[in-house]
Coordinates of C-alpha atoms in Angstrom, one line a residue:
L1 CA -24.3 18.1 -10.9
P2 CA -24.9 14.2 -12.2
E3 CA -28.8 14.0 -11.4
V4 CA -30.2 11.8 -8.5
V5 CA -31.0 8.8 -9.2
S6 CA -33.5 7.9 -6.3
G7 CA -36.0 4.8 -5.7
V8 CA -35.5 1.3 -5.3
S9 CA -32.6 -0.3 -7.6
P10 CA -33.8 -4.3 -8.2
P11 CA -30.4 -4.7 -9.8
A12 CA -28.7 -3.7 -6.9
L13 CA -30.9 -5.4 -4.3
L14 CA -30.3 -8.5 -6.1
N15 CA -26.8 -8.6 -6.3
G16 CA -26.3 -7.3 -2.1
F17 CA -28.9 -11.0 -1.6
L18 CA -26.3 -12.8 -3.5
L19 CA -23.0 -11.4 -1.9
S20 CA -23.9 -11.6 1.2
V21 CA -25.7 -15.4 0.9
G22 CA -22.2 -15.9 -0.4
V23 CA -19.9 -15.1 1.9
A24 CA -22.3 -16.8 4.5
A25 CA -22.6 -20.0 1.8
V26 CA -18.5 -19.6 2.1
A27 CA -18.3 -19.6 5.5
G28 CA -20.5 -22.1 6.7
V29 CA -19.1 -24.6 3.9
V30 CA -15.5 -23.9 5.7
A31 CA -16.8 -24.4 9.1
S32 CA -18.4 -27.0 8.7
R33 CA -16.2 -29.6 6.6
G34 CA -13.5 -28.4 9.7
V35 CA -15.9 -29.7 12.1
L36 CA -17.0 -33.2 9.3
A37 CA -13.2 -33.7 9.4
V38 CA -12.7 -34.7 12.8
R39 CA -12.7 -38.5 13.4
P40 CA -15.4 -39.2 16.9
A41 CA -13.1 -41.3 19.0
E42 CA -11.2 -37.9 18.5
S43 CA -13.8 -35.2 19.0
M44 CA -14.8 -37.1 22.4
R45 CA -11.8 -36.3 24.4
P46 CA -9.8 -33.0 26.1
E47 CA -9.2 -30.8 23.1
S48 CA -4.9 -30.7 23.4
P49 CA -3.4 -27.7 23.2
G50 CA -2.2 -27.1 19.5
K51 CA 1.5 -27.1 18.9
V52 CA 3.6 -23.8 19.2
G53 CA 6.8 -22.7 18.4
K54 CA 8.8 -19.5 20.0
V55 CA 6.9 -16.2 19.8
F56 CA 9.3 -13.6 17.2
L57 CA 10.0 -12.2 20.4
E58 CA 11.5 -14.2 22.2
H59 CA 14.6 -14.4 20.0
W60 CA 15.3 -11.4 21.7
A61 CA 16.3 -12.0 24.7
G62 CA 16.6 -9.0 26.3
L63 CA 12.9 -7.4 25.9
W64 CA 12.1 -11.0 26.6
R65 CA 13.0 -11.2 29.9
R66 CA 11.4 -7.5 30.8
L67 CA 7.6 -9.2 29.5
D68 CA 5.8 -10.3 32.7
I69 CA 3.9 -13.0 32.8
A70 CA 1.0 -12.2 31.7
W71 CA 2.2 -10.5 28.3
K72 CA 4.3 -13.7 28.0
M73 CA 1.1 -15.4 27.9
S74 CA -0.8 -13.4 25.7
L75 CA 1.2 -13.4 23.1
R76 CA 1.6 -17.4 23.1
T77 CA -1.5 -17.8 23.1
I78 CA -2.0 -15.5 20.0
N79 CA 0.7 -17.6 18.0
R80 CA -1.3 -20.4 19.1
N81 CA -3.9 -19.6 17.6
R82 CA -2.1 -17.8 13.3
F83 CA -5.4 -18.5 11.4
R84 CA -7.8 -17.0 13.9
T85 CA -5.7 -14.4 15.2
A86 CA -4.4 -13.1 11.5
V87 CA -9.1 -13.4 10.2
T88 CA -9.7 -10.4 13.2
L89 CA -6.5 -8.9 11.9
V90 CA -8.1 -8.6 8.0
G91 CA -11.6 -7.8 9.9
V92 CA -10.5 -4.7 11.6
V93 CA -8.4 -3.4 9.0
F94 CA -11.5 -3.5 6.6
A95 CA -13.5 -1.9 9.9
V96 CA -11.2 0.6 10.3
G97 CA -10.7 1.4 6.4
M98 CA -14.7 1.5 5.5
L99 CA -14.6 4.1 8.3
I100 CA -11.8 6.2 5.9
V101 CA -13.8 5.4 3.0
S102 CA -17.2 7.1 4.6
L103 CA -15.3 10.2 6.7
F104 CA -13.1 11.0 3.5
M105 CA -16.3 11.7 1.5
R106 CA -16.8 14.4 4.4
D107 CA -13.5 15.4 3.6
M108 CA -13.3 15.9 -0.1
T109 CA -16.2 18.1 0.4
N110 CA -15.6 20.3 2.0
Y111 CA -11.8 21.1 0.9
M112 CA -13.6 21.6 -3.4
L113 CA -16.3 24.0 -1.9
E114 CA -13.8 25.7 -0.2
K115 CA -11.0 25.9 -3.2
Q116 CA -14.6 26.2 -5.5
F117 CA -16.0 29.0 -3.4
Y118 CA -13.8 30.6 -2.1
Q119 CA -10.1 29.9 -3.5
D120 CA -11.2 30.1 -7.2
Q121 CA -13.9 32.3 -7.0
R122 CA -13.9 35.9 -5.3
Y123 CA -16.9 37.3 -7.4
D124 CA -20.0 37.7 -5.9
Y125 CA -21.7 38.0 -9.4
F126 CA -21.5 36.0 -12.5
I127 CA -23.7 37.7 -15.6
H128 CA -23.8 36.7 -19.1
F129 CA -25.6 38.7 -22.1
T130 CA -27.7 37.4 -24.5
G131 CA -25.0 37.5 -27.1
P132 CA -21.4 39.3 -27.6
L133 CA -20.5 43.2 -26.5
R134 CA -18.1 45.2 -27.0
Q135 CA -16.5 46.3 -23.9
A136 CA -16.8 49.8 -24.1
E137 CA -20.9 48.8 -22.6
L138 CA -19.7 47.1 -19.4
T139 CA -19.9 50.8 -18.1
A140 CA -23.2 50.5 -17.8
V141 CA -22.8 47.3 -15.5
S142 CA -20.2 49.1 -14.0
R143 CA -22.1 52.3 -12.3
L144 CA -24.7 51.0 -11.6
D145 CA -25.0 51.2 -7.9
G146 CA -22.7 48.8 -5.2
V147 CA -20.4 47.1 -7.6
V148 CA -17.2 47.7 -6.3
K149 CA -15.0 46.0 -9.3
T150 CA -16.3 45.4 -13.0
E151 CA -13.9 42.3 -15.0
P152 CA -15.3 41.4 -18.2
V153 CA -14.7 37.9 -20.2
F154 CA -15.8 36.3 -23.6
E155 CA -16.6 32.8 -23.6
A156 CA -16.8 31.2 -27.3
P157 CA -17.6 28.2 -27.3
V158 CA -14.3 25.1 -29.8
R159 CA -13.4 22.0 -30.1
I160 CA -10.0 21.6 -29.8
H161 CA -7.9 19.7 -32.2
F162 CA -4.5 17.2 -31.3
K163 CA -2.9 14.4 -33.2
G164 CA -6.2 12.7 -34.9
R165 CA -8.2 13.8 -31.5
S166 CA -10.3 16.4 -30.7
Q167 CA -12.5 17.7 -27.9
E168 CA -15.1 19.8 -27.4
E169 CA -14.7 22.5 -24.8
L170 CA -15.2 26.1 -23.8
L171 CA -13.0 29.1 -24.4
M172 CA -12.9 31.5 -21.5
G173 CA -10.6 34.4 -22.6
M174 CA -10.1 37.0 -19.0
P175 CA -8.2 40.3 -18.4
S176 CA -3.7 39.5 -18.5
D177 CA -4.5 40.5 -14.5
V178 CA -7.4 39.3 -13.5
G179 CA -8.2 39.3 -9.9
M180 CA -11.7 37.5 -9.8
K181 CA -10.5 34.3 -10.6
V182 CA -8.0 32.0 -9.5
L183 CA -6.0 29.4 -12.2
W184 CA -4.5 26.1 -10.0
S185 CA -1.8 24.1 -12.2
D186 CA -2.3 20.3 -10.9
T187 CA 0.5 20.6 -8.7
G188 CA -1.0 23.2 -6.5
H189 CA 0.4 26.9 -7.5
P190 CA -1.2 29.4 -8.9
L191 CA -0.9 30.2 -12.8
A192 CA -0.4 33.2 -14.2
L193 CA -3.0 34.3 -17.4
P194 CA -0.7 34.0 -20.5
E195 CA -0.9 36.9 -23.4
E196 CA -0.3 34.4 -25.7
G197 CA -0.7 30.9 -25.3
L198 CA -3.4 28.2 -24.0
L199 CA -4.3 27.0 -19.5
L200 CA -5.7 23.8 -21.4
S201 CA -8.0 21.2 -18.7
R202 CA -6.5 18.4 -17.0
S203 CA -9.7 16.9 -18.5
T204 CA -9.2 17.6 -21.9
A205 CA -5.8 17.8 -21.7
V206 CA -5.9 13.5 -20.6
K207 CA -8.2 13.1 -23.3
L208 CA -5.7 15.2 -25.9
G209 CA -2.7 13.5 -24.5
A210 CA -1.2 17.4 -25.3
G211 CA 0.6 18.8 -22.3
P212 CA 2.7 22.5 -22.0
G213 CA 4.7 23.2 -24.8
D214 CA 2.3 21.3 -27.3
T215 CA 0.9 22.5 -30.1
V216 CA -3.0 22.5 -30.8
R217 CA -5.7 23.8 -33.4
L218 CA -8.9 25.4 -32.1
E219 CA -12.8 25.8 -34.2
S220 CA -14.5 28.1 -33.3
L221 CA -18.4 26.5 -33.1
L222 CA -19.8 30.6 -31.0
G223 CA -22.0 30.8 -34.5
L224 CA -20.8 33.9 -35.6
G225 CA -20.5 34.4 -39.5
P226 CA -18.3 31.0 -41.1
T227 CA -15.7 29.0 -39.3
R228 CA -12.7 29.8 -38.0
W229 CA -9.5 28.1 -37.6
S230 CA -6.7 29.0 -35.3
T231 CA -3.2 27.8 -33.7
M232 CA -2.8 27.9 -29.9
Q233 CA 0.8 26.8 -27.9
V234 CA -0.4 24.9 -24.6
A235 CA 1.2 27.0 -21.7
G236 CA 0.3 25.1 -18.5
V237 CA -2.6 22.6 -17.7
V238 CA -5.6 24.1 -15.2
E239 CA -6.8 22.2 -12.4
E240 CA -10.3 22.5 -11.5
F241 CA -13.8 20.4 -9.8
V242 CA -15.7 21.2 -12.8
G243 CA -13.7 20.4 -15.7
G244 CA -14.5 21.7 -19.2
T245 CA -13.0 25.2 -19.1
S246 CA -9.6 26.6 -20.7
Y247 CA -8.0 29.9 -20.4
T248 CA -6.2 32.5 -22.1
S249 CA -6.1 36.3 -22.8
L250 CA -9.3 38.3 -23.4
A251 CA -7.2 39.8 -26.4
Q252 CA -6.5 36.1 -27.7
A253 CA -9.9 34.9 -27.3
N254 CA -11.8 37.2 -29.0
R255 CA -8.8 36.6 -31.9
V256 CA -10.1 32.7 -32.2
V257 CA -13.0 34.6 -33.7
Q258 CA -11.6 36.9 -35.9
E259 CA -12.8 39.2 -34.2
S260 CA -11.6 42.5 -31.1
R261 CA -12.6 44.3 -27.7
L262 CA -15.9 41.7 -27.1
V263 CA -17.4 40.2 -24.3
T264 CA -20.1 38.0 -23.4
G265 CA -20.0 38.5 -19.8
A266 CA -18.2 40.2 -16.5
M267 CA -17.6 39.3 -12.9
L268 CA -18.7 41.8 -10.4
K269 CA -17.1 42.5 -7.1
V270 CA -20.1 44.1 -4.8
D271 CA -20.6 46.1 -1.7
P272 CA -22.4 43.5 0.5
G273 CA -25.3 46.4 1.5
F274 CA -26.3 46.9 -2.2
A275 CA -26.4 42.8 -3.3
A276 CA -30.3 42.7 -3.5
Q277 CA -31.1 45.7 -4.9
L278 CA -27.9 45.2 -7.8
E279 CA -30.2 41.6 -8.1
E280 CA -32.8 42.7 -9.0
E281 CA -31.2 46.1 -11.4
L282 CA -29.6 43.7 -13.2
K283 CA -33.3 41.6 -14.1
E284 CA -34.5 44.2 -14.7
M285 CA -31.7 44.9 -18.2
T286 CA -32.9 44.2 -21.5
G287 CA -29.0 42.6 -22.8
V288 CA -28.3 40.2 -19.0
T289 CA -29.6 36.6 -20.1
S290 CA -28.4 35.0 -16.5
I291 CA -26.8 35.9 -13.4
M292 CA -24.7 33.7 -11.2
S293 CA -24.5 34.5 -7.3
R294 CA -21.8 32.9 -5.8
Q295 CA -23.3 32.7 -2.0
K296 CA -26.8 31.6 -3.7
L297 CA -24.1 28.7 -5.8
L298 CA -22.1 27.9 -2.4
D299 CA -25.9 27.6 -0.3
G300 CA -27.2 25.6 -2.8
F301 CA -24.7 23.2 -2.6
K302 CA -24.4 22.6 1.3
E303 CA -28.3 22.2 1.1
Q304 CA -27.8 19.8 -1.9
L305 CA -24.3 18.0 0.0
G306 CA -26.9 17.7 3.9
Y307 CA -28.3 14.7 2.4
M308 CA -25.1 13.0 1.5
Y309 CA -24.0 13.0 5.6
Y310 CA -26.5 11.3 6.4
F311 CA -25.3 7.9 3.3
V312 CA -21.7 9.3 5.8
A313 CA -23.4 9.3 9.1
I314 CA -24.7 5.9 7.8
M315 CA -22.0 3.9 6.3
A316 CA -19.4 5.0 10.0
A317 CA -21.9 3.5 11.4
F318 CA -22.0 0.1 9.4
A319 CA -18.7 0.5 9.8
I320 CA -18.4 0.5 13.3
V321 CA -20.8 -2.8 13.7
L322 CA -18.8 -4.8 11.6
G323 CA -15.4 -4.2 13.8
F324 CA -17.8 -4.9 16.6
A325 CA -19.2 -8.2 15.4
I326 CA -15.1 -8.9 14.5
V327 CA -13.9 -8.4 17.6
Y328 CA -16.7 -9.5 20.0
N329 CA -16.9 -12.7 18.1
A330 CA -13.4 -14.3 18.1
S331 CA -13.0 -13.0 21.2
V332 CA -16.6 -14.9 22.9
M333 CA -14.9 -18.0 20.7
S334 CA -11.7 -17.4 22.6
F335 CA -13.0 -17.3 25.6
A336 CA -15.2 -20.3 25.0
E337 CA -12.1 -22.5 24.1
R338 CA -10.2 -21.1 27.5
K339 CA -12.7 -21.9 30.4
R340 CA -10.8 -24.3 31.6
E341 CA -7.7 -22.7 31.4
L342 CA -9.0 -19.6 32.9
A343 CA -10.7 -21.5 35.6
S344 CA -7.8 -23.3 36.1
L345 CA -5.2 -19.8 37.0
R346 CA -8.7 -18.5 38.7
V347 CA -8.3 -21.4 41.2
T348 CA -4.2 -20.7 41.5
G349 CA -4.8 -17.1 42.9
F350 CA -4.8 -15.1 39.8
T351 CA -7.5 -12.9 40.6
V352 CA -11.0 -11.4 38.1
G353 CA -8.7 -8.3 37.1
E354 CA -6.0 -10.6 36.4
V355 CA -7.8 -12.9 34.3
S356 CA -9.5 -10.2 32.7
G357 CA -6.1 -8.0 31.4
L358 CA -5.1 -11.1 29.9
L359 CA -7.9 -11.1 27.8
L360 CA -7.5 -8.1 27.1
K361 CA -4.2 -8.2 26.6
E362 CA -4.4 -10.7 23.0
N363 CA -7.4 -8.2 22.2
L364 CA -5.9 -5.1 21.9
L365 CA -2.1 -7.0 20.3
Q366 CA -4.6 -7.9 18.0
T367 CA -7.0 -5.2 17.2
L368 CA -4.8 -2.4 17.5
T369 CA -2.3 -3.2 15.4
G370 CA -5.3 -3.3 12.6
V371 CA -6.4 -0.1 13.3
A372 CA -2.9 0.7 13.1
L373 CA -3.3 -1.1 9.4
G374 CA -6.7 -0.1 8.8
L375 CA -5.5 3.8 8.5
P376 CA -3.5 3.5 5.8
F377 CA -5.4 1.1 4.1
G378 CA -8.2 3.0 4.0
R379 CA -6.4 5.6 2.7
L380 CA -5.7 3.4 -0.6
L381 CA -9.6 3.1 -0.7
A382 CA -10.3 6.1 -0.9
D383 CA -7.9 6.6 -4.4
A384 CA -9.2 3.7 -5.6
Y385 CA -12.9 4.5 -5.5
I386 CA -11.6 8.1 -6.5
S387 CA -10.0 6.5 -9.2
A388 CA -13.3 4.7 -10.6
V389 CA -15.7 6.7 -10.7
M390 CA -13.0 9.3 -12.7
Q391 CA -13.4 6.6 -14.9
S392 CA -17.4 7.2 -15.2
E393 CA -18.8 8.8 -18.0
T394 CA -20.8 10.2 -15.5
Y395 CA -18.5 12.4 -13.9
A396 CA -16.0 12.4 -16.7
V397 CA -15.9 16.9 -16.7
Y398 CA -15.1 16.7 -13.2
S399 CA -12.1 16.1 -11.0
F400 CA -12.3 14.6 -7.4
A401 CA -9.6 15.5 -5.0
V402 CA -8.5 12.5 -2.7
V403 CA -7.8 14.8 0.6
V404 CA -7.7 13.3 4.3
Y405 CA -8.1 15.3 7.3
P406 CA -5.6 14.4 9.9
I407 CA -9.3 14.1 12.4
T408 CA -10.4 12.2 10.2
Y409 CA -7.8 9.2 11.4
V410 CA -8.2 10.5 14.8
L411 CA -11.8 9.7 14.1
S412 CA -11.1 6.5 12.7
A413 CA -8.5 5.0 15.4
L414 CA -11.3 6.4 18.2
G415 CA -13.9 4.7 16.3
G416 CA -11.5 1.1 16.3
V417 CA -11.0 1.9 19.6
L418 CA -14.3 2.4 20.3
F419 CA -15.5 -1.1 18.7
I420 CA -12.6 -3.1 20.1
T421 CA -13.7 -2.0 23.7
A422 CA -17.5 -2.8 23.8
A423 CA -17.3 -5.9 22.5
C424 CA -13.8 -6.9 25.7
R425 CA -16.2 -5.4 28.1
L426 CA -18.4 -7.9 26.4
V427 CA -16.8 -10.9 26.6
L428 CA -14.9 -9.9 30.0
K429 CA -18.5 -9.2 32.2
N430 CA -18.4 -13.7 31.9
V431 CA -15.2 -13.9 34.0
G432 CA -15.9 -13.2 36.4
R433 CA -19.5 -15.3 35.9
L434 CA -17.3 -18.1 36.1
D435 CA -18.3 -21.3 37.7
L436 CA -14.8 -22.9 38.5
V437 CA -16.9 -26.1 40.3
E438 CA -18.6 -27.4 37.4
V439 CA -15.8 -25.8 34.7
L440 CA -13.0 -28.1 35.8
K441 CA -14.8 -31.0 37.1
T442 CA -13.5 -34.0 35.1
R443 CA -15.6 -35.3 32.2
D444 CA -15.3 -38.4 31.1

């Protein structure tokens, strides 16, 4: 995995500081220019109602007549403050989008672990030998207590050439009837290992511009004698999360280095009750240079990913706080501007609940629309994020899948409803505290 960067990054702090100050300054300047543009004499008069045309629903007379007075008032108020409505809507969309991006990282890693360690790799141990051995010598490993099945592999470093471009790659040869390793196409379908031909890794296929049906040249880099050259036809493209490995049959891989029946390692299926004993026996074998336990590797990944969940939680918390601040700010401004109107409704017989419901309907119309738009927007952000990561040289050999489970959309929508409800409840408490006499006094 790429090296974990820790510590404090001065450029990141500086960029974050400048971005924050810049956004706040632009917002302050725009608001101040709007205030300074008002003539002093006009500012001392009561504010006149804004101009408003018909609400779009009024064009459907049948539907408009079925709405009660509270919904009509809410829709007309939203139509009157279109700019504020648009800003609030955009803010909620971004807040929900941030929730999707935060939570999808958990979905993506869980999917990759499930695919890599449970669907792709069906062996328990992968061992490498100190050098190429004759396939017959695997008998010593197959006879160890606890070994249920053994499948040989031959790995050789090669350089693949195609139309003037080249890419170094690890070529892995496996038996044609391999059962402990599943290969998948970029469309999600399992690939059969061809007797003749090459299954090219997706990352290398993209770099070379090669695809099924193309013929590539392989230059052996194993170091066994002089450099050997061979020609192969691309039979398919393999989709793997950690790229850099292409596959062919065991016999074909041997022919690349002009040898026969050589192996460099083996995949083992082991009885769980003998796993610890088998590891010790493999460590004592002089010809074995490395032992990879699939379960231990999976446990290590899960331990490292535990730190990522803290990051996800922090990002989700920031998204909720952002959404809360946007909705609360818009609600407070709307309430402050409409105190006299709301007090008049109270005096004419509207209850506190009815007036609160009027404000609540306005907020729900804006913010729930923002939540609905934020869900697909979050998916687009996730796609853009992964595309940017894939273009980085650090992650050049990685293939990340954009996976968003339905529960992520549900949690993001609930998070949006949560910050909307919390912000509205705080503002609606002020409706019952209105001093009707004070608000309705005529000011000179």
